[in-house]
C-alpha positions as semicolon CSV with decimal commas, in nm:
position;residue;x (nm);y (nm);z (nm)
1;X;-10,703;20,621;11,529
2;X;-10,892;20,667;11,811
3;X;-11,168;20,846;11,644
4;X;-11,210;20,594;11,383
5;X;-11,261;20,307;11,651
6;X;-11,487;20,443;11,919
7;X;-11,585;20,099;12,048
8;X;-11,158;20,062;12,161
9;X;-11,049;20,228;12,469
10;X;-10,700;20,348;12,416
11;X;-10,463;20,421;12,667
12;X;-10,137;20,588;12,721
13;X;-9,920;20,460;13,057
14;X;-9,605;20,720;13,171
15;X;-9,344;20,379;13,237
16;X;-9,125;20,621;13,456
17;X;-9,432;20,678;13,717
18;X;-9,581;20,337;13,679
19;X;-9,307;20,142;13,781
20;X;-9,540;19,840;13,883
21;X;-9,760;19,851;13,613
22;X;-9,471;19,826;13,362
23;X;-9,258;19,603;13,532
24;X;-9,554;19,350;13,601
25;X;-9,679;19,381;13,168
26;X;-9,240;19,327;13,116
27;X;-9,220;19,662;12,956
28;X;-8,884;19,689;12,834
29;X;-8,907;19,959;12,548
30;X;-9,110;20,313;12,454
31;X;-9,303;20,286;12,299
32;X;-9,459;19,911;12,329
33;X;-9,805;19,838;12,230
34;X;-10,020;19,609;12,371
35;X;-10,361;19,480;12,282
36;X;-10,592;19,354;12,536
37;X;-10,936;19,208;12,503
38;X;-11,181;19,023;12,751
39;X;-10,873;19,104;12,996
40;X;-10,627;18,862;12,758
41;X;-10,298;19,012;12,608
42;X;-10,363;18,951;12,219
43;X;-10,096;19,167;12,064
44;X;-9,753;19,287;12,231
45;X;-9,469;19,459;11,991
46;X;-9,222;19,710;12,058
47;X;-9,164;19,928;11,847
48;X;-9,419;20,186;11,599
49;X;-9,669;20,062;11,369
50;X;-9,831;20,269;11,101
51;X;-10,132;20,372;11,045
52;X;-10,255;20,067;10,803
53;X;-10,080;19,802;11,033
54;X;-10,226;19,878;11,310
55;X;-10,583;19,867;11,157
56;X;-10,461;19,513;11,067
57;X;-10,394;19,449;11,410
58;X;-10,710;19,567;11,506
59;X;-10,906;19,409;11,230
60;X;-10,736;19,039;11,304
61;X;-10,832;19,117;11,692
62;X;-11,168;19,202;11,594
63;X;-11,190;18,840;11,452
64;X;-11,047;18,635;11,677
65;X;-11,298;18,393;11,823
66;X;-11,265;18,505;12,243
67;X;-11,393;18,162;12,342
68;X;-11,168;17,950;12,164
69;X;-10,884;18,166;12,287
70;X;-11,024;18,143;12,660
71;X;-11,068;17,746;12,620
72;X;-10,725;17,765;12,478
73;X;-10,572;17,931;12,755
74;X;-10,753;17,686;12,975
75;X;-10,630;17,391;12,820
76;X;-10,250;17,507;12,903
77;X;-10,053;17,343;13,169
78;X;-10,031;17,577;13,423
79;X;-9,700;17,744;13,515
């Protein structure tokens, strides 16, 4: 996948020596993938996907409109 999307980084995390890191992200399952962009958690599903979902996921990423999701984020109460 990763050759076929140069423009994504993609990253593997080892959960038993990154406590922190998967703790703080709620990591509750192997294998969980998430999808970040513009440092914003788009996508987050336990589980596998195949080959053609995940090149949905990608492609629906890909189209999302980052300010609208920022201003979005902006316009929530905050917790």
């Amino acid at each position: 996948m990763s050759d076929n999307h140069t423009d994504i980084v993609f990253a593997k995390v080892n959960t038993e020596e990154e406590h922190e890191l998967a703790g703080h992200f709620q990591i509750r399952s192997i294998p969980t993938l998430m999808i970040f962009r513009e440092q914003v958690i788009l996508f987050a599903e336990a589980g596998m996907l195949s080959e053609p979902q995940l090149e949905q996921v990608i492609a629906k990423v890909r189209e999302l409109d980052m300010a609208k999701v920022h201003a979005d984020i902006a316009a929530q109460p905050q917790q």
